[in-house]
Amino acid sequence: MAVDRGSHLKRLEDESIHIIREVAAEFRNPVMLYSIGKDSAVMLHLAMKAFYPSKPPFPLMHVDTTWKFREMVEFRDRKARELGLDLIVHINEEGVRDGVGPFTHGSAYHTQVMKTDSLKQALTKYGFDAAFGGARRDEEKSRAKERVFSFRTANHGWDPKNQRPELWHLYNCRVAKGESIRVFPLSNWTELDIWQYIMMENIEIVPLYYAAMRPVVERDGTLIMVDDDRMPLADGEEPEQKLVRFRTLGCYPLTGAIESSAATLPDIVAEMLIARTSERQGRVIDQDENASMEKKKREGYF
Amino acid sequence: MSQSAAPASTVAVDLSPEAFAEYLESQEKKSFLRFITCGSVDDGKSTLIGRLLFETKLIFEDQLAAVERDSKKHGTTGDDIDLALLVDGLEAERQQGITIDVAYRFFTTDKRKFIVADTPGHEQYTRNMATGASTADLAVLLVDARNGIQVQTKRHAFLVSLLGIRHVVLAINKIDLVNFDQNRYEAIKKDFASFAHGFDFDTMVAVPISARYGDNVVARSERSPWYDGPTLLEHLETIEVQSDLEDRPFRMPVQWVNRPNLDFRGFSGTIATGRVRPGDPVVVAGSGREAKIARIVTMDGDLEEAAASEAVTIVLDREIDVSRGDILVPPSHRPEVADQFAAHIVWMAEQHLYPGRPYLLKIGTRSVTAQVTEIKHRIDVNTFDHLAAKELSLNEVGFCNISLSEEIAFDPYEANRDTGAFILVDRLTNQTVGAGMVWFALRRATNIHWQALDVDKNTRAALKGQKPAVLWFTGLSGSGKSTIANLVEKKLNAQGRHTYILDGDNVRHGLNRDLGFTDADRVENIRRVAETSKLFVDAGMIVLVSFISPFRSERRMARDMVEDGEFLEVFIDTPIEVCRQRDPKGLYKKADAGQLKNFTGVDSPYEAPVEAEIVIDTTVGEPEENAERIVTLLRERGVID
């Protein structure tokens, strides 16, 4: 089933395809950052549509913090194989050597080293001049002001006060050597749009989004899934089997589950409609400090 | 209202499958509106958008809790929640209490989905407003009921009209602060109509509102019983902006040539206007090559018809030459094809726009080199007066003639936003410096044809036993350019080479006698000299240009005018202290005393070369040695043997 012509989802789809094609046509060495989540799933689906019957003329890249849910990694590898796409998996080996992880070093430091630094490392290593990301403007306040084509200096920094004006659908794709542009084809999508599109287009997503019995522990009011034996348990702390699912996916120790019985896509969309807590709530890193996302982005976080 | 971020909570799912299916269908049928809000700093734009998000239940509890916290810190509304804080995203804005960039917000009602661009009101953010307006179909102009129509209201109405928006809502805000006075409302409405009639708006509705308390935003207010029009949201939900894009002539700029294997060759792009079916004839605008549409390909299967705003891949029935940047059009309704046009330009950069300076112009999917040949007039955005101008500065709007390096296809902006809009990009910084809207094609170009000549540059140069070249000496006044250029010419002359010197001071006595020392005149000064040196190169000569030529852009332009390898940039790198000490013409003394304006290095910038072929430091070595180094360079480059 495809979305109807003339519907707002079709307009969003058309706009995203236009953006993705523009990047392929104008940049020397683009890459699609694939985070394995639902937004990445939609972005990848749109890339497949944009170039059909050709394959997308760029590789996928996953910045692996080594703390992703196991199901995510399996899903990632299978998806790339099935679609016949090049997949680059980048791990910050220095971080691995130093044993950086969320339990030993805290969420902020872990994210900085294994995600932000690692991403910069990978972009520099492969010399990518454009990188697609699945961020949406409705996610968070500082993202609402970011361009679709977001310019980054050679140090991967974002200067919110000095963004290029972006008019009509005319995107300025010019960069000097070492500089790059982050491109957000889903800028104008809302979370609800994403779920509806996944349903209408029958897009496969990681099973963690669906409710199932999973072993969790409660920490500071957040339900954390015990995905492997690296998770240290306090004395007397016992993982409990609960019917839970995830609204966003990231590193398992940093991603809160919600109790839910939504086991199908319609259940999830229905649940969203009566949800009263916004999406990033489940991510522990955002609560560290106010306006923390803007700070992270200036430093090169997606 | 929640007190703090809610912990993981259990959510009950109790929608019946039927109710759910019905809901989905209604979602699919919803129409869509993109609009922009504008108004000056204290008119309450952000509060209004915060109000719309709040009333349409788009605010989640944790966001509201964060705003409650922020309200205590930065809020301007006493004990009430400051809804503007929901919208003003960047830290700097929250601290200054103003909006400095375009923010895009999303909300939805039972009838429609909305994307709203919240743009700043200050005159120095005209470019941000143009950005927000470029993709909007409607504009909400906010006016403070206490102050009425202000200069900025006029500016916003003008820009909205310039960017092609045809539907306007005048939101007369803070009506509570004038005691819901109907006379006040009527007076403001009349005031607006009196100057806006020339702007060609299709609809103009005035709504009395209070963004802070919600009157007439979503629900009708009992405090303004005299008002019988729609509430703001009712109007936004029902206004018909659906333009006739699909009924206009077919246009598809080709984005990407789709060639997975030898058996498939398709042209991917987004249809700007019109509709097509397999079998329809199309031509490539510009070349005029014709073919028929064989297939309209998508991953969901071939289409029987495709129309405006759809992203498709078109396969033609025969092999014709089509590449990115071409536009597919119907043979019966072709666009303009020319290398000159007149356009409105909104200037967006700190660096001024100078006629003659080359920029990169992107229109549709095509990029070409362009220069403004003439600023016909500048438009005062506050009074709409036409003023004479030699340059455009940040946030100014001008009506200009533009000349392109090659012919392109385009439509007037009024007829087609996608094929009539362009951006200008600085070739050195890669910044987007201007946005333009094509008004009409200029025909002059078609009447001047190149005279084909039998004797060419190579034969002329061969006769002289040399290769033609430009030696471009750049450096501060008093750096020693002319001294060294003179010595180089003497040496070449002694070897029997054919040379000529273009010296800054000498040329200003003749060819450039009419030019002064403003930045705009400096650009024109260099443009003329670059053109002249190009003629000398064509004559087979070695031309030595000795000009301060302070700007990289113009030196780049001069370089681009001749063939690769013919341009040699000589940077006479003398520190300003040394030049000042030498001061051979007493000019630094005058400039330092303020008697000479716009003097390079004193109160006018010098941009040192980054790609000079040779750098001469005059503080080491005698002029004679330095001149010899340059002659050696010419030998190495094969200009002389």
Coordinates of N, CA and C in Angstrom, one line a residue, chain A residues 2-5 7-15 17-19 21-22 24-26 45 48-55 57 137-142 144-147 158 160-176 179 187-190 192-193 196 199-201 221-223 247 257-262 265-267 269-271 273-279 281 290-291 294-295 298, chain B residues 5-15 20 23-24 27-28 30 32 34 57 59-63 70 73 85-94 96 99-106 113 115 127 130-131 134-135 163 255-256 258-260 264 268-270 297-300 305-307 309-313 324 348 360 362-365 367 413 417-418 421-423 425 427 429-432 435-437:
Chain A
A2 N 0.6 2.2 -0.9 CA 1.4 3.4 -0.9 C 0.5 4.6 -0.5
V3 N 1.1 5.7 -0.1 CA 0.3 6.8 0.4 C -0.4 7.4 -0.8
D4 N -1.6 8.0 -0.5 CA -2.4 8.5 -1.6 C -1.8 9.8 -2.2
R5 N -2.0 9.9 -3.5 CA -1.6 11.2 -4.1 C -2.5 12.3 -3.5
S7 N -2.3 13.5 -0.6 CA -2.3 13.6 0.9 C -1.1 14.3 1.4
H8 N -1.2 14.7 2.7 CA 0.0 15.4 3.2 C 1.2 14.5 3.4
L9 N 1.0 13.2 3.6 CA 2.2 12.3 3.6 C 2.9 12.2 2.3
K10 N 2.1 12.3 1.2 CA 2.7 12.3 -0.1 C 3.5 13.5 -0.3
R11 N 3.0 14.6 0.1 CA 3.8 15.9 0.0 C 5.1 15.8 0.8
L12 N 5.0 15.2 2.0 CA 6.2 15.1 2.7 C 7.2 14.2 2.0
E13 N 6.7 13.1 1.5 CA 7.5 12.1 0.8 C 8.2 12.7 -0.4
D14 N 7.4 13.5 -1.2 CA 8.0 14.1 -2.4 C 9.1 15.1 -2.0
E15 N 8.8 15.9 -0.9 CA 9.8 16.9 -0.5 C 11.1 16.2 -0.1
I17 N 12.2 13.2 -1.0 CA 12.9 12.6 -2.1 C 13.7 13.7 -2.9
H18 N 13.1 14.9 -3.0 CA 13.7 16.0 -3.7 C 15.1 16.3 -3.0
I19 N 15.0 16.4 -1.7 CA 16.2 16.7 -0.9 C 17.3 15.7 -1.1
R21 N 17.7 13.5 -3.6 CA 18.3 13.5 -4.9 C 19.3 14.7 -5.1
E22 N 18.9 15.8 -4.5 CA 19.7 17.0 -4.7 C 21.1 16.7 -4.1
A24 N 22.6 13.8 -3.8 CA 23.3 12.8 -4.7 C 23.9 13.5 -5.9
A25 N 23.1 14.5 -6.4 CA 23.5 15.2 -7.6 C 24.7 16.2 -7.4
E26 N 24.7 16.8 -6.3 CA 25.7 17.9 -6.1 C 26.9 17.6 -5.3
H45 N 14.0 4.1 3.4 CA 12.9 3.8 2.5 C 12.8 4.9 1.5
M48 N 15.5 4.7 -1.1 CA 15.3 3.6 -2.0 C 14.3 4.1 -3.1
K49 N 13.3 4.8 -2.7 CA 12.3 5.4 -3.6 C 12.9 6.4 -4.6
A50 N 13.8 7.3 -4.0 CA 14.3 8.4 -4.7 C 15.1 8.0 -6.0
F51 N 15.8 6.8 -5.9 CA 16.7 6.5 -7.0 C 16.2 5.3 -7.8
Y52 N 15.1 4.7 -7.4 CA 14.5 3.5 -8.1 C 14.5 3.8 -9.6
P53 N 14.8 2.9 -10.5 CA 15.3 1.5 -10.2 C 16.8 1.4 -9.8
S54 N 17.5 2.5 -9.7 CA 18.9 2.4 -9.3 C 18.9 2.3 -7.7
K55 N 20.0 1.9 -7.2 CA 20.2 1.9 -5.8 C 20.7 3.3 -5.3
P57 N 23.0 6.1 -4.5 CA 24.5 6.2 -4.9 C 25.3 6.6 -3.7
R137 N 12.3 18.5 12.9 CA 12.2 19.8 13.6 C 11.3 19.7 14.8
D138 N 10.3 18.8 14.8 CA 9.4 18.8 15.9 C 9.9 18.1 17.2
E139 N 11.2 17.6 17.1 CA 11.7 16.8 18.2 C 12.1 17.7 19.4
E140 N 12.6 18.9 19.1 CA 13.2 19.6 20.2 C 13.4 21.1 19.7
K141 N 13.5 22.0 20.6 CA 13.4 23.4 20.3 C 14.5 23.9 19.4
S142 N 15.8 23.5 19.6 CA 16.9 24.0 18.8 C 16.8 23.4 17.4
A144 N 14.1 23.0 15.7 CA 13.1 23.7 15.0 C 13.7 24.8 14.2
K145 N 14.9 25.3 14.5 CA 15.5 26.4 13.9 C 16.7 26.0 12.9
E146 N 16.9 24.7 12.8 CA 18.0 24.2 12.0 C 17.5 24.1 10.5
R147 N 18.5 24.4 9.6 CA 18.2 24.3 8.2 C 18.0 22.8 7.8
W158 N 28.6 23.6 14.6 CA 27.4 24.2 14.1 C 27.3 25.6 14.7
P160 N 24.7 28.3 15.2 CA 23.3 28.6 15.0 C 23.0 30.1 14.6
K161 N 23.9 31.0 14.9 CA 23.6 32.4 14.5 C 24.1 32.7 13.2
N162 N 24.9 31.8 12.5 CA 25.4 32.1 11.2 C 25.0 31.0 10.2
Q163 N 23.7 30.7 10.2 CA 23.3 29.7 9.3 C 23.0 30.3 7.9
R164 N 23.2 29.5 6.8 CA 22.9 30.0 5.5 C 21.4 30.2 5.3
P165 N 21.0 31.3 4.7 CA 19.6 31.5 4.5 C 19.2 30.3 3.5
E166 N 18.0 29.8 3.7 CA 17.5 28.7 2.9 C 16.1 29.0 2.3
L167 N 16.1 29.3 1.0 CA 14.9 29.8 0.4 C 14.3 28.8 -0.6
W168 N 13.0 28.8 -0.7 CA 12.3 27.9 -1.6 C 12.8 26.5 -1.4
H169 N 13.1 25.8 -2.6 CA 13.7 24.5 -2.4 C 15.1 24.5 -3.1
L170 N 15.7 25.7 -3.0 CA 17.0 25.9 -3.6 C 18.1 25.7 -2.5
Y171 N 18.8 24.6 -2.5 CA 19.7 24.3 -1.5 C 21.1 24.6 -1.9
N172 N 21.9 25.4 -1.1 CA 23.2 25.7 -1.4 C 24.1 24.6 -1.0
C173 N 24.7 23.9 -1.9 CA 25.5 22.6 -1.6 C 27.0 22.9 -1.7
R174 N 27.4 24.1 -1.7 CA 28.8 24.4 -1.9 C 29.6 24.4 -0.5
V175 N 30.7 23.6 -0.5 CA 31.5 23.5 0.7 C 33.0 23.6 0.2
A176 N 33.8 24.1 1.1 CA 35.2 24.1 0.8 C 35.8 22.8 1.4
E179 N 35.1 21.0 4.9 CA 33.8 21.4 5.4 C 32.7 20.4 4.9
S187 N 13.1 16.9 8.0 CA 12.9 18.1 8.8 C 11.4 18.4 9.1
N188 N 10.6 18.3 8.1 CA 9.2 18.7 8.2 C 8.2 17.6 8.6
W189 N 8.7 16.5 9.0 CA 7.9 15.4 9.5 C 7.7 15.5 11.0
T190 N 6.5 15.1 11.4 CA 6.3 15.0 12.9 C 6.3 13.5 13.3
L192 N 4.1 11.7 14.5 CA 2.9 11.0 14.1 C 3.0 10.7 12.6
D193 N 3.5 11.7 11.8 CA 3.7 11.4 10.4 C 4.5 10.2 10.1
Q196 N 2.6 7.0 10.9 CA 1.5 6.8 9.9 C 2.2 6.3 8.6
M199 N 3.2 2.8 8.7 CA 2.1 1.9 8.6 C 1.6 1.8 7.2
M200 N 1.4 3.0 6.5 CA 0.9 3.0 5.2 C 1.9 2.3 4.2
E201 N 3.1 2.4 4.4 CA 4.1 1.9 3.5 C 4.6 0.5 3.9
G221 N 13.3 6.4 38.2 CA 12.0 6.5 37.5 C 12.0 6.1 36.0
T222 N 13.2 5.6 35.5 CA 13.2 5.2 34.1 C 13.4 3.7 34.1
L223 N 12.7 3.0 33.2 CA 12.8 1.5 33.1 C 14.0 1.2 32.1
R247 N 10.0 3.9 22.7 CA 9.5 5.0 21.7 C 10.7 5.5 20.9
A257 N 12.4 2.4 28.7 CA 11.2 1.7 28.1 C 10.0 2.3 28.7
I258 N 8.8 2.1 28.0 CA 7.6 2.5 28.7 C 6.7 1.2 28.8
E259 N 6.0 1.1 29.8 CA 5.1 0.0 30.0 C 3.9 0.2 29.0
S260 N 3.7 -0.8 28.2 CA 2.7 -0.7 27.1 C 2.4 -2.1 26.6
S261 N 1.1 -2.2 26.1 CA 0.8 -3.5 25.5 C 0.6 -3.3 24.0
A262 N 1.1 -2.2 23.4 CA 1.0 -1.9 22.0 C 1.9 -2.9 21.2
L265 N 1.4 -2.0 14.8 CA 1.5 -0.6 14.4 C 0.3 0.2 14.8
P266 N -0.9 -0.3 14.5 CA -2.1 0.5 14.8 C -2.1 0.8 16.3
D267 N -1.7 -0.2 17.1 CA -1.7 0.0 18.6 C -0.8 1.2 18.9
V269 N 0.3 3.7 17.1 CA -0.3 5.0 16.6 C -1.4 5.4 17.6
A270 N -2.2 4.5 17.9 CA -3.3 4.8 18.8 C -2.8 5.3 20.2
E271 N -1.7 4.6 20.6 CA -1.1 5.0 21.9 C -0.6 6.4 21.9
L273 N -1.6 8.8 20.1 CA -2.6 9.8 20.1 C -3.0 10.3 21.5
I274 N -2.9 9.4 22.4 CA -3.3 9.7 23.8 C -2.1 9.9 24.7
A275 N -0.9 9.9 24.1 CA 0.3 10.1 24.8 C 0.4 11.6 25.3
R276 N 0.9 11.7 26.5 CA 1.0 13.1 27.0 C 2.5 13.4 27.4
T277 N 3.4 12.6 27.0 CA 4.8 12.8 27.3 C 5.6 12.8 26.0
S278 N 6.4 13.8 25.8 CA 7.0 13.9 24.4 C 8.2 12.9 24.3
E279 N 8.5 12.7 23.0 CA 9.4 11.6 22.6 C 10.8 11.5 23.3
Q281 N 11.8 12.4 26.0 CA 11.7 12.1 27.4 C 12.4 10.8 27.8
N290 N 19.6 22.0 30.9 CA 18.6 22.7 30.0 C 19.4 23.1 28.7
A291 N 18.6 23.2 27.6 CA 19.2 23.6 26.3 C 20.4 22.7 26.0
E294 N 21.2 22.0 22.1 CA 21.9 23.0 21.3 C 23.4 22.9 21.6
K295 N 23.7 22.8 22.8 CA 25.2 22.7 23.2 C 25.8 21.5 22.4
R298 N 26.3 22.2 18.7 CA 27.4 23.1 18.4 C 28.7 22.3 18.4
Chain B
A5 N 8.9 16.2 35.2 CA 8.9 15.3 34.1 C 8.3 13.9 34.6
A6 N 7.3 13.5 33.9 CA 6.6 12.3 34.3 C 7.5 11.0 34.1
P7 N 7.4 10.1 35.1 CA 8.2 8.8 34.9 C 7.4 8.0 33.9
A8 N 8.1 6.9 33.5 CA 7.5 6.0 32.6 C 6.1 5.6 33.0
S9 N 5.1 5.8 32.2 CA 3.8 5.6 32.6 C 3.1 4.6 31.7
T10 N 2.1 3.9 32.3 CA 1.3 3.0 31.5 C 0.3 3.7 30.7
V11 N 0.2 3.4 29.4 CA -0.8 4.1 28.6 C -1.8 3.1 28.1
A12 N -3.1 3.4 28.4 CA -4.1 2.4 28.0 C -4.4 2.6 26.5
V13 N -4.6 1.5 25.8 CA -5.0 1.6 24.4 C -6.5 1.1 24.3
D14 N -7.4 2.0 24.0 CA -8.8 1.5 24.1 C -9.6 2.0 22.9
L15 N -8.9 2.4 21.8 CA -9.6 2.7 20.6 C -10.1 1.5 19.9
F20 N -10.5 3.6 14.9 CA -9.1 3.8 14.5 C -9.0 4.0 13.0
Y23 N -10.3 7.2 12.0 CA -9.3 8.3 12.3 C -8.2 8.4 11.3
L24 N -7.7 7.2 10.9 CA -6.6 7.2 9.9 C -7.1 7.8 8.6
Q27 N -7.2 11.4 8.8 CA -5.8 12.0 8.8 C -5.3 12.1 7.3
E28 N -5.6 11.1 6.5 CA -5.2 11.1 5.1 C -5.8 12.2 4.3
K30 N -6.8 15.1 5.4 CA -6.5 16.5 5.9 C -5.8 17.3 4.8
F32 N -3.5 20.9 4.0 CA -2.2 21.3 4.4 C -2.0 22.8 4.2
R34 N 0.9 25.9 4.7 CA 2.2 26.5 5.3 C 2.0 28.0 5.4
K57 N -3.3 21.3 21.6 CA -2.8 20.1 22.4 C -1.5 19.6 21.9
I59 N 1.3 20.6 22.9 CA 2.3 20.7 24.0 C 2.3 19.5 24.9
F60 N 3.4 18.8 25.1 CA 3.4 17.7 25.9 C 3.7 18.2 27.4
E61 N 3.3 17.3 28.3 CA 3.4 17.7 29.7 C 4.8 18.0 30.1
D62 N 5.8 17.3 29.6 CA 7.2 17.5 30.1 C 7.7 18.9 29.5
Q63 N 7.2 19.2 28.3 CA 7.6 20.5 27.7 C 7.0 21.6 28.5
D70 N 11.3 27.6 33.1 CA 11.9 28.8 32.4 C 11.2 30.1 32.6
K73 N 12.5 31.9 35.3 CA 13.9 32.5 35.1 C 13.8 33.7 34.1
L85 N 8.0 31.2 25.4 CA 9.2 30.4 25.7 C 9.1 29.0 25.1
L86 N 7.9 28.6 24.7 CA 7.8 27.3 24.0 C 8.5 27.4 22.6
V87 N 8.5 28.6 22.1 CA 8.8 28.8 20.7 C 10.2 29.3 20.5
D88 N 10.6 30.2 21.4 CA 12.0 30.8 21.2 C 13.0 29.8 21.7
G89 N 13.6 29.1 20.7 CA 14.4 27.9 21.0 C 15.8 28.1 21.4
L90 N 16.5 29.0 20.8 CA 17.9 29.1 21.0 C 18.2 29.9 22.3
E91 N 19.2 29.5 23.0 CA 19.6 30.0 24.3 C 19.7 31.6 24.2
A92 N 20.4 32.0 23.2 CA 20.6 33.5 23.1 C 19.2 34.2 23.0
E93 N 18.3 33.6 22.3 CA 17.0 34.3 22.2 C 16.3 34.3 23.5
R94 N 16.4 33.2 24.2 CA 15.7 33.2 25.5 C 16.2 34.3 26.4
Q96 N 17.7 37.1 25.5 CA 17.5 38.5 25.0 C 16.0 38.8 24.9
T99 N 13.3 37.0 19.0 CA 13.4 35.9 18.1 C 14.5 36.2 17.0
I100 N 15.5 35.5 16.8 CA 16.6 35.9 15.9 C 16.7 35.0 14.7
D101 N 15.9 33.9 14.6 CA 16.0 33.1 13.4 C 14.6 32.6 13.0
V102 N 14.6 31.9 11.9 CA 13.3 31.3 11.5 C 13.1 30.0 12.3
A103 N 12.0 29.8 12.9 CA 11.7 28.5 13.6 C 10.5 27.9 12.9
Y104 N 10.5 26.6 12.6 CA 9.4 26.0 12.0 C 8.6 25.2 13.0
R105 N 7.3 25.4 13.1 CA 6.5 24.7 14.1 C 5.4 23.9 13.4
F106 N 4.9 22.9 14.0 CA 3.9 22.0 13.4 C 2.7 21.9 14.3
K113 N -3.4 20.2 8.5 CA -2.1 20.2 9.1 C -1.4 21.5 8.8
I115 N 2.2 24.0 8.9 CA 3.6 24.3 9.2 C 3.7 25.8 9.3
R127 N 16.2 39.3 5.8 CA 16.5 38.0 5.1 C 15.9 36.8 5.7
A130 N 12.3 36.8 4.5 CA 12.2 36.4 3.2 C 12.3 34.8 3.1
T131 N 13.2 34.3 3.9 CA 13.4 32.8 4.0 C 12.1 32.2 4.4
S134 N 9.4 32.4 1.6 CA 9.6 31.8 0.3 C 8.8 30.5 0.2
T135 N 8.5 29.8 1.3 CA 7.7 28.5 1.1 C 6.3 28.6 1.7
L163 N 7.5 38.3 -2.2 CA 7.8 36.8 -2.2 C 6.7 36.0 -2.8
Q255 N 16.8 16.7 -12.0 CA 17.7 16.7 -10.9 C 18.8 15.8 -11.1
W256 N 18.5 14.6 -11.6 CA 19.4 13.5 -11.6 C 19.1 12.5 -12.7
N258 N 19.0 9.0 -14.1 CA 18.9 7.7 -13.5 C 19.3 6.6 -14.5
R259 N 20.5 6.0 -14.2 CA 21.0 5.1 -15.2 C 21.6 3.9 -14.5
P260 N 20.7 3.0 -14.1 CA 21.2 1.8 -13.3 C 22.0 0.8 -14.2
F264 N 18.2 1.1 -19.1 CA 17.3 2.1 -18.5 C 18.0 3.4 -18.4
S268 N 15.1 12.0 -13.3 CA 14.5 12.1 -12.0 C 14.4 13.6 -11.7
G269 N 13.2 14.0 -11.1 CA 13.0 15.4 -10.7 C 11.6 15.5 -10.1
T270 N 11.4 16.8 -9.6 CA 10.1 17.1 -9.0 C 9.4 18.0 -9.9
V297 N 8.0 6.6 -13.9 CA 8.4 5.4 -13.1 C 8.5 5.9 -11.6
T298 N 7.9 5.0 -10.7 CA 8.2 5.2 -9.3 C 8.4 3.8 -8.7
M299 N 8.8 3.7 -7.5 CA 9.0 2.4 -6.9 C 7.7 1.7 -6.6
D300 N 6.6 2.5 -6.6 CA 5.3 1.9 -6.3 C 4.6 1.5 -7.6
E305 N -0.5 9.2 -14.6 CA -0.4 10.6 -14.7 C 0.4 11.1 -13.5
A306 N 1.1 12.2 -13.6 CA 1.8 12.8 -12.5 C 1.6 14.3 -12.6
A307 N 1.6 15.0 -11.4 CA 1.3 16.4 -11.4 C 2.2 17.1 -10.5
S309 N 4.4 19.0 -7.9 CA 4.9 18.7 -6.6 C 5.3 17.2 -6.4
E310 N 5.0 16.4 -7.4 CA 5.3 15.0 -7.3 C 6.8 14.7 -7.8
A311 N 7.5 13.9 -7.0 CA 8.9 13.5 -7.4 C 8.8 12.2 -8.2
V312 N 9.2 12.2 -9.4 CA 9.1 11.1 -10.3 C 10.3 10.9 -11.1
T313 N 10.3 9.8 -11.9 CA 11.4 9.5 -12.9 C 10.7 9.3 -14.2
R324 N 21.3 17.1 -15.9 CA 20.9 17.9 -14.7 C 20.9 19.3 -15.1
M348 N 21.5 39.5 1.3 CA 21.5 38.8 2.5 C 22.9 38.7 3.2
L360 N 27.8 32.9 -8.1 CA 27.2 31.7 -8.6 C 25.7 31.8 -8.5
K362 N 22.0 29.9 -8.6 CA 21.4 28.6 -8.7 C 19.9 28.8 -9.0
I363 N 19.4 28.3 -10.0 CA 17.9 28.4 -10.4 C 17.5 27.1 -10.7
G364 N 16.4 26.6 -10.1 CA 16.0 25.2 -10.3 C 17.1 24.3 -9.9
T365 N 17.5 23.5 -10.9 CA 18.7 22.6 -10.6 C 19.9 23.0 -11.4
S367 N 23.1 25.6 -12.1 CA 24.0 26.6 -11.5 C 24.9 27.2 -12.6
Y413 N 8.9 34.9 -12.0 CA 8.6 34.4 -10.7 C 7.1 34.3 -10.4
R417 N 7.0 29.9 -9.1 CA 8.0 30.1 -8.0 C 9.2 29.2 -8.2
D418 N 9.1 28.0 -8.8 CA 10.2 27.1 -8.8 C 11.2 27.4 -10.0
A421 N 12.7 31.5 -9.3 CA 13.4 31.9 -8.1 C 14.9 31.5 -8.2
F422 N 15.8 32.3 -7.7 CA 17.2 31.9 -7.7 C 17.9 32.4 -6.4
I423 N 19.0 31.8 -6.1 CA 19.9 32.3 -5.0 C 21.2 32.6 -5.6
V425 N 25.3 32.8 -4.7 CA 26.3 32.2 -3.8 C 27.6 32.9 -4.1
R427 N 31.4 33.0 -4.5 CA 32.3 31.9 -5.0 C 33.5 31.6 -4.1
T429 N 33.5 32.4 -0.4 CA 33.1 32.0 0.9 C 32.0 30.9 0.9
N430 N 31.4 30.7 -0.3 CA 30.3 29.8 -0.5 C 29.0 30.1 0.3
Q431 N 29.0 31.3 0.8 CA 27.8 31.8 1.5 C 26.6 32.1 0.6
T432 N 25.4 31.8 1.0 CA 24.2 32.3 0.2 C 24.1 33.8 0.5
A435 N 18.9 36.5 -2.7 CA 17.8 35.7 -3.2 C 17.1 36.5 -4.2
G436 N 16.7 35.9 -5.3 CA 16.2 36.7 -6.4 C 14.9 36.2 -7.0
M437 N 14.1 37.0 -7.6 CA 12.9 36.7 -8.3 C 12.9 37.3 -9.7

